[in-house]
Amino acid sequence: MIRKYRIGNPIPTESVVTEIEITEGNIPFFTTDVEKKSLFLKLSESDRIWGLGETTRGMNKRGWIYISNNADDPVHTEDKRSLYASQNFFIVDGDDGRFGIYVDTPERVTFDMGYTRSSELVISFDDFDSDLYLVEGDSLKEIVRQFRKIIGKSYVPPRWAFGFGQCRWSYMSADEVREVADKYDEAGIPLDMIYLDIDYMERYKDFTVDDKSFPDFPKFVQEMKNRGIHLVPIIDAGVKIEEGYDVYEEGLSGDYFCKKENGENLVAAVWPGKVHFPDFLDEKAREWFGNKYKFLLDQGIDGFWNDMNEPAIFYTEDHLQEVFEQIEDYKGKNLDINSFFDFKGLVGSISNNSEDYKRFYHNYKGQKIRHDKVHNLYGYNMTRAAGGAFERLCPDKRVLMFSRSSFIGMHRYGGVWCGDNMSWWSHLLLNIQQMPALNMCGFLYSGADIGGFGADTTEDLLLRWTAFGIFTPLFRNHSAMGTRRQEVYRFEKTDSFRRLIELRYSLLPYLYSEFMKAVRDDEMLFKPLSFEYDDARSLEVEDQLLLGESLMLAPVYKQNATGRYVYLPEDMKMIRFRAYDDYDEEILQAGDHYVKAGLSEVLVFVRKGHVLPLAKPSKRTTGVDAAAAGLSYICYEADPSGYELYTDDGVSRIME
Amino acid sequence: MIRKYRIGNPIPTESVVTEIEITEGNIPFFTTDVEKKSLFLKLSESDRIWGLGETTRGMNKRGWIYISNNADDPVHTEDKRSLYASQNFFIVDGDDGRFGIYVDTPERVTFDMGYTRSSELVISFDDFDSDLYLVEGDSLKEIVRQFRKIIGKSYVPPRWAFGFGQCRWSYMSADEVREVADKYDEAGIPLDMIYLDIDYMERYKDFTVDDKSFPDFPKFVQEMKNRGIHLVPIIDAGVKIEEGYDVYEEGLSGDYFCKKENGENLVAAVWPGKVHFPDFLDEKAREWFGNKYKFLLDQGIDGFWNDMNEPAIFYTEDHLQEVFEQIEDYKGKNLDINSFFDFKGLVGSISNNSEDYKRFYHNYKGQKIRHDKVHNLYGYNMTRAAGGAFERLCPDKRVLMFSRSSFIGMHRYGGVWCGDNMSWWSHLLLNIQQMPALNMCGFLYSGADIGGFGADTTEDLLLRWTAFGIFTPLFRNHSAMGTRRQEVYRFEKTDSFRRLIELRYSLLPYLYSEFMKAVRDDEMLFKPLSFEYDDARSLEVEDQLLLGESLMLAPVYKQNATGRYVYLPEDMKMIRFRAYDDYDEEILQAGDHYVKAGLSEVLVFVRKGHVLPLAKPSKRTTGVDAAAAGLSYICYEADPSGYELYTDDGVSRIME
């Protein structure tokens, strides 16, 4: 049962697609404090909190404070309160009952999950204008299903997007991209995608290609496509200010850019230097920008990723000017504890400065609204611009799309990656822990940058992360310019990487089936153990996951470990894969086990009464035969015929 | 057996106190590559590496790259290569043999512990001038003992320094300090020390006290001492440039400051703004600075901590001037991907800039040596200045002293704390993992800032961290200005904190005995399991510790966990403490266990044949009766008489 409540006069987010009548009165369970613009909820000692999408820390969100305030912050340490996304749905799960709540407002919302006082959950609002959806149901899964039903079906990518992809910020030319493809092919490692980061563009201008480093792009796209490799370029939010640049000129003449108070277009800066930001909240601008993807679609591109769409702002022209003036005050002085940090802070806080988000406005449904009031909707609507355009431009075909910034609602138009993570073992664990929370909020096509984006990876971290990544729908190795090169063929254990990635392709029928059924049935692909088992121990397991109907995963995420503890809520069949066709099976009894898992091995636990279909891998997803007859099956007290295999052509749009 | 080798012409560090003849020829096991200024060692798959003191990551250092380059960097994430210390001793521990190696040079040394190639350890030098001590022995413990013997006995603090201490950067007045003491006493929570961070000084000038906020300091010190509380002030490396300020004037007239190439005193800046750095490598300057502690000793102070002694540099006058000039170049330009980050980097890298360390010189043993060549010795020699002075000024009395920056050798003059950590669960684990490595290098009096220095703590993190901190010799709750206040009485579970800290006081006879015996016998207080057990599983345990002869610890370091896995290499008696006088005992068999450990509980495992003495706690260490007759004993197949209790007056200097 879902009831809708309203506080104040919320700005619509269009994240919920089902019309629900507003229930008058206070929202049950919570105490409302209008003065504090807050809702209070008593927590009992054993209450757990699931959800909130892409946030820091563990699966159980209890004990920290989170702020929905989409942020371009690459250092995802435990103390961070905001990452790239605002996904305001969570479930309070107690031994005596449970309910979900969706806080549907674009404004800044603070979720104090028992941080200030361990016995109290407090939701605080900047403005106190919000719709609230209270979701009750018999089980955690049922609550999620109900919620997912009102926010609309999750985005479905083409099947090839379940292949493996390689990316790096600094593929500077077509030749360099070719070399990556060659090296993968030479090593016999499957690959379906190479991603193009900002370097393919002409001076970082959206919907351009640098024709010196990527000459005859359509031909190059075709060449790669002939090899079975999709090129997936990045699109940034900001449009470079440059006379004669068509996108800029069209934006100007169409009046599609965000405006300052005085009506002038905001001048901010990102990669290309000064840019204007398209007003993605304006339907007209959205349609215009969406149509620009045609420039690349026409060249054979069939997948994109949207970036810098919080929006990230290196600086605004106005603020930078102020900073330069203020710097003058510090010259020739004895800068001490206060003045020195003021000076450093002045420059250090130029980027993504919250005051800059108050310097510009949107035209949202005919109203002039200051950016900070709808900040969390910006990336969502950029991706919606693309998604809407794809429906018009290629109505028969799925286009790959995922985004860095997001908000619930965006899950209908694209997936997400977990942003600019680091080559940290703790971020492999974070990746594991974020998956179910993303799924709860509708984001099924998701994953993190395998091996870590920032900082230097190690071979063992990349092996362990790949061994988990083979299970995430978005399976991309990505790293930042200046860090250690991270393509798997650069390391000594190339064979191990090959076997891991082959196993991914072997799992494809299962992964694709489970993904498509999760979309169809509004289910989660990844679940914490607590969503299926209610014994006390299952409720606390933070480093294992259920994947689809058949599998439990227990990834190794600690350096130098050759095994790990695993908790089995029921008897399971453990598969220790060394390769898709080289594995041991062992029935393990319910309870605790310490299991060995070498650097090149993957553990998978098949649930009782369930089936894992396996295909013969191929170097491309298109080569993987997903017909039931072509598969082999690992079963645990089950029959292959009991498994519902989902197949389709992999590219046609799914009709709802 | 220890052999000494020499490469080039190393600058002496005086970390080794035993004269050992140099063995000619190449160092065994290693291959020397003069051109690459590197030593190479083949690693077998199962080799482990223990040691390196205060560094990031796990106990087994394999798989990362570490650089000895003392750094004021408060963000101790996994990717960092340098922290505050250079402690170049480690053991390569293989199934077929083991040896320790001490790389005795002040220069920058890079330890590639199987990072670039997992099968290779590479030690790379900036200059390739180093003494190398190769330590062979039958066991890990024996190797450590031999090494410790040649570097001299570890520093011994007064016994009261084993009490609990409270600190915060921002105790702004005597009244605020009084309030802290009052609150602890009101809550009945034991406390022996309150630390004074930089705020007690007059405008951050060493050896001054702000007489407005701390009027009549000697009286205040005495007042606190009458309550049994020691005030422990901070001392910074930099001396404020201020005419008439005696320390500055003396430094000038005595010529005790570090010089630029042109002979002028270097002007750098720290808290007070512009400062000169005493040349701690100059024996004369060291003696002069050491004598300045008398200013506070004379006012009743009997403990200090030395900070900012890497040295941290906010900026140098010369470089800041250059930066201001360079900023001009960026004005009025379209700052893009390159130029904008150049601009931000220009200001962002002002502090602790490696180029600044090349701008000044020391007078070291009569030679003019550029700072960067002896950088890693600076904090060591600041603390040596203090330690040397204490021997002269109070020859009969122990003075508490610990330092942020360190080098092996400094362990004879003071302890260390693990620097400006964060309120992260991962830093609680890091604290656990750093202890044995510090011990190996001679640093026995050590601990981390309980609850975390930077970022906001949570009550559960502080509880769990306190539950580990009760076992570390240095047991201090410390937090930074601007973070959540962190004194334990500010939280809801005050009783739990009281019981935990009481347990510390109850453990005092054991902790003090084990500490003193470790000093006497050149043993480690904290050991990885692998130092006592050689079964395959013990070698990999990264989150349990042996503490002294009787105990194994298995701290909980994960949020929302109510238990944890523990591995027992042999049968042990598990004690689940709720309070010093409220606990369960249970014999657990060797093997794996999942054990419950509530937020207010502490698990301790007593080894077979061993004894844990417990005292009745008191509000001050002085009130804890450590005589054997006053103790109770928890024994596991052992007799209390078998335990060697160490007692002394707790303040007299230990003669060697």
Tab-separated table of N, CA and C in Angstrom, chain B residues 432-541:
chain	number	residue	atom	x	y	z
B	432	ILE	N	44.875	-0.540	14.448
B	432	ILE	CA	45.156	-1.927	14.846
B	432	ILE	C	46.364	-2.461	14.074
B	433	GLN	N	46.367	-2.188	12.787
B	433	GLN	CA	47.404	-2.764	11.920
B	433	GLN	C	48.761	-2.086	12.073
B	434	GLN	N	48.758	-0.821	12.482
B	434	GLN	CA	50.039	-0.116	12.610
B	434	GLN	C	50.810	-0.489	13.880
B	435	MET	N	50.093	-0.917	14.906
B	435	MET	CA	50.762	-1.101	16.203
B	435	MET	C	51.961	-2.064	16.146
B	436	PRO	N	51.807	-3.258	15.594
B	436	PRO	CA	52.972	-4.151	15.602
B	436	PRO	C	54.132	-3.620	14.762
B	437	ALA	N	53.833	-2.956	13.664
B	437	ALA	CA	54.912	-2.432	12.816
B	437	ALA	C	55.681	-1.341	13.555
B	438	LEU	N	54.974	-0.517	14.307
B	438	LEU	CA	55.646	0.495	15.127
B	438	LEU	C	56.527	-0.176	16.170
B	439	ASN	N	55.995	-1.191	16.809
B	439	ASN	CA	56.747	-1.916	17.837
B	439	ASN	C	58.021	-2.518	17.269
B	440	MET	N	57.935	-3.069	16.089
B	440	MET	CA	59.118	-3.674	15.466
B	440	MET	C	60.248	-2.662	15.357
B	441	CYS	N	59.870	-1.397	15.096
B	441	CYS	CA	60.861	-0.340	14.887
B	441	CYS	C	61.236	0.368	16.180
B	442	GLY	N	60.784	-0.169	17.308
B	442	GLY	CA	61.199	0.376	18.596
B	442	GLY	C	60.213	1.323	19.239
B	443	PHE	N	59.168	1.687	18.519
B	443	PHE	CA	58.193	2.635	19.058
B	443	PHE	C	57.133	1.892	19.857
B	444	LEU	N	57.332	1.838	21.149
B	444	LEU	CA	56.403	1.093	22.000
B	444	LEU	C	55.325	2.011	22.572
B	445	TYR	N	55.724	3.210	22.987
B	445	TYR	CA	54.704	4.120	23.512
B	445	TYR	C	54.036	4.798	22.318
B	446	SER	N	52.904	4.241	21.928
B	446	SER	CA	52.250	4.743	20.726
B	446	SER	C	50.757	4.450	20.759
B	447	GLY	N	50.058	5.117	19.893
B	447	GLY	CA	48.607	4.972	19.785
B	447	GLY	C	48.101	5.980	18.776
B	448	ALA	N	46.848	5.847	18.421
B	448	ALA	CA	46.243	6.776	17.458
B	448	ALA	C	45.249	7.671	18.187
B	449	ASP	N	44.839	8.732	17.536
B	449	ASP	CA	43.802	9.590	18.111
B	449	ASP	C	42.483	8.818	18.113
B	450	ILE	N	42.064	8.453	19.312
B	450	ILE	CA	40.852	7.638	19.470
B	450	ILE	C	39.630	8.431	19.011
B	451	GLY	N	38.819	7.813	18.188
B	451	GLY	CA	37.625	8.489	17.661
B	451	GLY	C	37.900	9.225	16.374
B	452	GLY	N	39.193	9.423	16.097
B	452	GLY	CA	39.568	10.112	14.865
B	452	GLY	C	39.728	11.602	15.074
B	453	PHE	N	40.782	12.151	14.497
B	453	PHE	CA	41.082	13.579	14.647
B	453	PHE	C	40.222	14.422	13.702
B	454	GLY	N	40.381	14.223	12.412
B	454	GLY	CA	39.584	14.968	11.444
B	454	GLY	C	38.230	14.319	11.226
B	455	ALA	N	37.324	15.032	10.606
B	455	ALA	CA	35.971	14.562	10.266
B	455	ALA	C	35.145	14.298	11.541
B	456	ASP	N	33.885	13.989	11.343
B	456	ASP	CA	32.956	13.841	12.465
B	456	ASP	C	32.863	12.394	12.916
B	457	THR	N	33.013	12.193	14.198
B	457	THR	CA	32.916	10.841	14.720
B	457	THR	C	31.444	10.460	14.902
B	458	THR	N	31.211	9.210	15.191
B	458	THR	CA	29.880	8.759	15.606
B	458	THR	C	30.043	8.070	16.951
B	459	GLU	N	28.951	7.960	17.671
B	459	GLU	CA	29.058	7.366	19.001
B	459	GLU	C	29.551	5.924	18.907
B	460	ASP	N	29.053	5.189	17.924
B	460	ASP	CA	29.464	3.790	17.842
B	460	ASP	C	30.928	3.650	17.434
B	461	LEU	N	31.392	4.513	16.540
B	461	LEU	CA	32.808	4.478	16.187
B	461	LEU	C	33.661	4.786	17.415
B	462	LEU	N	33.249	5.781	18.167
B	462	LEU	CA	34.026	6.163	19.349
B	462	LEU	C	34.014	5.049	20.395
B	463	LEU	N	32.885	4.366	20.516
B	463	LEU	CA	32.827	3.232	21.450
B	463	LEU	C	33.774	2.116	21.019
B	464	ARG	N	33.698	1.756	19.756
B	464	ARG	CA	34.529	0.648	19.269
B	464	ARG	C	36.005	1.020	19.325
B	465	TRP	N	36.284	2.273	19.004
B	465	TRP	CA	37.690	2.703	18.984
B	465	TRP	C	38.228	2.773	20.407
B	466	THR	N	37.391	3.250	21.319
B	466	THR	CA	37.798	3.268	22.721
B	466	THR	C	38.044	1.840	23.210
B	467	ALA	N	37.190	0.922	22.756
B	467	ALA	CA	37.332	-0.482	23.168
B	467	ALA	C	38.636	-1.087	22.666
B	468	PHE	N	39.197	-0.537	21.607
B	468	PHE	CA	40.547	-0.953	21.217
B	468	PHE	C	41.601	-0.106	21.917
B	469	GLY	N	41.328	1.197	22.015
B	469	GLY	CA	42.301	2.124	22.598
B	469	GLY	C	42.683	1.780	24.023
B	470	ILE	N	41.801	1.120	24.757
B	470	ILE	CA	42.142	0.773	26.140
B	470	ILE	C	43.365	-0.143	26.200
B	471	PHE	N	43.765	-0.697	25.068
B	471	PHE	CA	44.934	-1.581	25.050
B	471	PHE	C	46.207	-0.894	24.556
B	472	THR	N	46.093	0.299	23.974
B	472	THR	CA	47.295	0.941	23.437
B	472	THR	C	47.939	1.811	24.514
B	473	PRO	N	49.262	1.778	24.605
B	473	PRO	CA	49.947	2.545	25.656
B	473	PRO	C	49.510	4.012	25.667
B	474	LEU	N	49.569	4.653	24.531
B	474	LEU	CA	49.077	6.018	24.397
B	474	LEU	C	47.581	5.917	24.109
B	475	PHE	N	46.769	6.442	25.015
B	475	PHE	CA	45.308	6.244	24.943
B	475	PHE	C	44.668	7.626	25.051
B	476	ARG	N	44.529	8.252	23.903
B	476	ARG	CA	44.106	9.649	23.869
B	476	ARG	C	42.956	9.860	22.896
B	477	ASN	N	41.918	10.497	23.357
B	477	ASN	CA	40.800	10.939	22.523
B	477	ASN	C	41.148	12.349	22.053
B	478	HIS	N	41.175	12.525	20.739
B	478	HIS	CA	41.613	13.824	20.205
B	478	HIS	C	40.795	14.139	18.956
B	479	SER	N	40.450	15.389	18.791
B	479	SER	CA	39.672	15.771	17.604
B	479	SER	C	40.035	17.189	17.183
B	480	ALA	N	39.734	17.486	15.952
B	480	ALA	CA	40.137	18.770	15.362
B	480	ALA	C	39.053	19.824	15.541
B	481	MET	N	39.495	21.045	15.599
B	481	MET	CA	38.578	22.176	15.589
B	481	MET	C	37.647	22.046	14.387
B	482	GLY	N	36.390	22.340	14.616
B	482	GLY	CA	35.443	22.317	13.504
B	482	GLY	C	34.759	20.976	13.311
B	483	THR	N	35.273	19.938	13.952
B	483	THR	CA	34.612	18.636	13.857
B	483	THR	C	33.648	18.482	15.037
B	484	ARG	N	32.858	17.437	14.964
B	484	ARG	CA	31.942	17.136	16.064
B	484	ARG	C	32.726	16.982	17.366
B	485	ARG	N	32.208	17.561	18.422
B	485	ARG	CA	32.909	17.443	19.712
B	485	ARG	C	32.897	15.979	20.129
B	486	GLN	N	33.956	15.560	20.755
B	486	GLN	CA	34.215	14.126	20.844
B	486	GLN	C	34.544	13.633	22.256
B	487	GLU	N	34.458	14.495	23.253
B	487	GLU	CA	34.665	14.017	24.618
B	487	GLU	C	33.581	12.976	24.901
B	488	VAL	N	33.948	11.906	25.560
B	488	VAL	CA	33.016	10.768	25.637
B	488	VAL	C	31.755	11.107	26.432
B	489	TYR	N	31.836	12.089	27.335
B	489	TYR	CA	30.649	12.417	28.145
B	489	TYR	C	29.581	13.146	27.349
B	490	ARG	N	29.879	13.506	26.115
B	490	ARG	CA	28.894	14.208	25.299
B	490	ARG	C	27.918	13.252	24.610
B	491	PHE	N	28.150	11.963	24.765
B	491	PHE	CA	27.308	10.996	24.045
B	491	PHE	C	26.318	10.339	24.995
B	492	GLU	N	25.366	9.609	24.411
B	492	GLU	CA	24.298	9.027	25.215
B	492	GLU	C	24.787	7.893	26.105
B	493	LYS	N	25.695	7.082	25.567
B	493	LYS	CA	26.105	5.881	26.294
B	493	LYS	C	27.291	6.168	27.218
B	494	THR	N	27.137	7.197	28.038
B	494	THR	CA	28.226	7.597	28.947
B	494	THR	C	28.673	6.439	29.829
B	495	ASP	N	27.698	5.662	30.282
B	495	ASP	CA	28.042	4.534	31.161
B	495	ASP	C	28.929	3.520	30.452
B	496	SER	N	28.640	3.299	29.202
B	496	SER	CA	29.474	2.342	28.454
B	496	SER	C	30.900	2.865	28.336
B	497	PHE	N	31.018	4.139	28.040
B	497	PHE	CA	32.366	4.716	27.960
B	497	PHE	C	33.075	4.603	29.311
B	498	ARG	N	32.350	4.892	30.377
B	498	ARG	CA	32.960	4.803	31.705
B	498	ARG	C	33.462	3.389	31.962
B	499	ARG	N	32.634	2.415	31.644
B	499	ARG	CA	33.034	1.024	31.902
B	499	ARG	C	34.245	0.622	31.062
B	500	LEU	N	34.265	1.087	29.822
B	500	LEU	CA	35.411	0.773	28.971
B	500	LEU	C	36.695	1.367	29.544
B	501	ILE	N	36.617	2.617	29.950
B	501	ILE	CA	37.833	3.291	30.421
B	501	ILE	C	38.235	2.757	31.796
B	502	GLU	N	37.251	2.414	32.597
B	502	GLU	CA	37.577	1.731	33.854
B	502	GLU	C	38.321	0.426	33.592
B	503	LEU	N	37.890	-0.270	32.568
B	503	LEU	CA	38.561	-1.531	32.247
B	503	LEU	C	40.031	-1.279	31.909
B	504	ARG	N	40.297	-0.180	31.206
B	504	ARG	CA	41.685	0.194	30.930
B	504	ARG	C	42.485	0.298	32.230
B	505	TYR	N	41.892	0.969	33.215
B	505	TYR	CA	42.601	1.159	34.482
B	505	TYR	C	42.759	-0.166	35.226
B	506	SER	N	41.794	-1.035	34.991
B	506	SER	CA	41.869	-2.354	35.594
B	506	SER	C	42.980	-3.190	34.932
B	507	LEU	N	43.196	-2.944	33.654
B	507	LEU	CA	44.233	-3.659	32.902
B	507	LEU	C	45.625	-3.086	33.136
B	508	LEU	N	45.693	-1.961	33.815
B	508	LEU	CA	46.952	-1.228	33.940
B	508	LEU	C	48.129	-2.094	34.417
B	509	PRO	N	47.964	-2.898	35.463
B	509	PRO	CA	49.105	-3.729	35.900
B	509	PRO	C	49.619	-4.619	34.774
B	510	TYR	N	48.703	-5.191	34.010
B	510	TYR	CA	49.127	-6.039	32.894
B	510	TYR	C	49.805	-5.204	31.811
B	511	LEU	N	49.150	-4.109	31.413
B	511	LEU	CA	49.688	-3.303	30.309
B	511	LEU	C	51.052	-2.724	30.672
B	512	TYR	N	51.159	-2.226	31.876
B	512	TYR	CA	52.423	-1.616	32.298
B	512	TYR	C	53.515	-2.686	32.412
B	513	SER	N	53.158	-3.828	32.970
B	513	SER	CA	54.140	-4.917	33.077
B	513	SER	C	54.625	-5.355	31.702
B	514	GLU	N	53.680	-5.558	30.800
B	514	GLU	CA	54.057	-6.046	29.475
B	514	GLU	C	54.865	-5.002	28.720
B	515	PHE	N	54.484	-3.738	28.907
B	515	PHE	CA	55.233	-2.658	28.258
B	515	PHE	C	56.668	-2.632	28.763
B	516	MET	N	56.815	-2.642	30.080
B	516	MET	CA	58.155	-2.520	30.654
B	516	MET	C	59.024	-3.734	30.315
B	517	LYS	N	58.409	-4.890	30.285
B	517	LYS	CA	59.174	-6.084	29.915
B	517	LYS	C	59.569	-6.032	28.438
B	518	ALA	N	58.683	-5.481	27.612
B	518	ALA	CA	59.003	-5.361	26.186
B	518	ALA	C	60.176	-4.412	25.991
B	519	VAL	N	60.210	-3.335	26.763
B	519	VAL	CA	61.347	-2.415	26.688
B	519	VAL	C	62.621	-3.148	27.128
B	520	ARG	N	62.514	-3.783	28.268
B	520	ARG	CA	63.684	-4.453	28.856
B	520	ARG	C	64.249	-5.524	27.918
B	521	ASP	N	63.331	-6.310	27.328
B	521	ASP	CA	63.755	-7.478	26.557
B	521	ASP	C	63.788	-7.228	25.048
B	522	ASP	N	63.601	-5.984	24.634
B	522	ASP	CA	63.544	-5.669	23.203
B	522	ASP	C	62.482	-6.498	22.491
B	523	GLU	N	61.335	-6.616	23.127
B	523	GLU	CA	60.226	-7.379	22.545
B	523	GLU	C	59.177	-6.424	21.978
B	524	MET	N	58.267	-6.985	21.238
B	524	MET	CA	57.115	-6.221	20.774
B	524	MET	C	55.991	-6.377	21.799
B	525	LEU	N	55.242	-5.301	21.983
B	525	LEU	CA	54.073	-5.375	22.849
B	525	LEU	C	52.903	-5.955	22.038
B	526	PHE	N	52.755	-5.449	20.822
B	526	PHE	CA	51.723	-5.948	19.908
B	526	PHE	C	52.380	-6.782	18.820
B	527	LYS	N	51.829	-7.940	18.580
B	527	LYS	CA	52.383	-8.810	17.532
B	527	LYS	C	51.272	-9.312	16.614
B	528	PRO	N	51.559	-9.417	15.324
B	528	PRO	CA	50.645	-10.170	14.462
B	528	PRO	C	50.639	-11.633	14.912
B	529	LEU	N	49.580	-12.345	14.621
B	529	LEU	CA	49.511	-13.753	15.006
B	529	LEU	C	50.695	-14.553	14.463
B	530	SER	N	51.159	-14.146	13.293
B	530	SER	CA	52.234	-14.892	12.630
B	530	SER	C	53.528	-14.878	13.417
B	531	PHE	N	53.648	-13.968	14.374
B	531	PHE	CA	54.880	-13.923	15.160
B	531	PHE	C	54.909	-14.992	16.252
B	532	GLU	N	53.770	-15.626	16.502
B	532	GLU	CA	53.722	-16.686	17.511
B	532	GLU	C	53.254	-18.021	16.941
B	533	TYR	N	52.504	-17.958	15.846
B	533	TYR	CA	51.919	-19.182	15.294
B	533	TYR	C	52.317	-19.279	13.823
B	534	ASP	N	52.567	-20.478	13.367
B	534	ASP	CA	53.000	-20.572	11.975
B	534	ASP	C	52.061	-21.387	11.102
B	535	ASP	N	50.843	-21.629	11.559
B	535	ASP	CA	49.888	-22.293	10.678
B	535	ASP	C	49.492	-21.308	9.578
B	536	ALA	N	49.081	-21.845	8.456
B	536	ALA	CA	48.845	-21.018	7.269
B	536	ALA	C	47.826	-19.905	7.527
B	537	ARG	N	46.819	-20.208	8.300
B	537	ARG	CA	45.769	-19.203	8.546
B	537	ARG	C	46.291	-18.034	9.373
B	538	SER	N	47.107	-18.334	10.367
B	538	SER	CA	47.630	-17.259	11.228
B	538	SER	C	48.405	-16.222	10.432
B	539	LEU	N	49.082	-16.683	9.388
B	539	LEU	CA	49.923	-15.781	8.608
B	539	LEU	C	49.111	-14.694	7.919
B	540	GLU	N	47.829	-14.946	7.744
B	540	GLU	CA	46.998	-14.000	6.980
B	540	GLU	C	46.081	-13.134	7.834
B	541	VAL	N	46.076	-13.378	9.139
B	541	VAL	CA	45.122	-12.633	9.973
B	541	VAL	C	45.579	-11.184	10.108
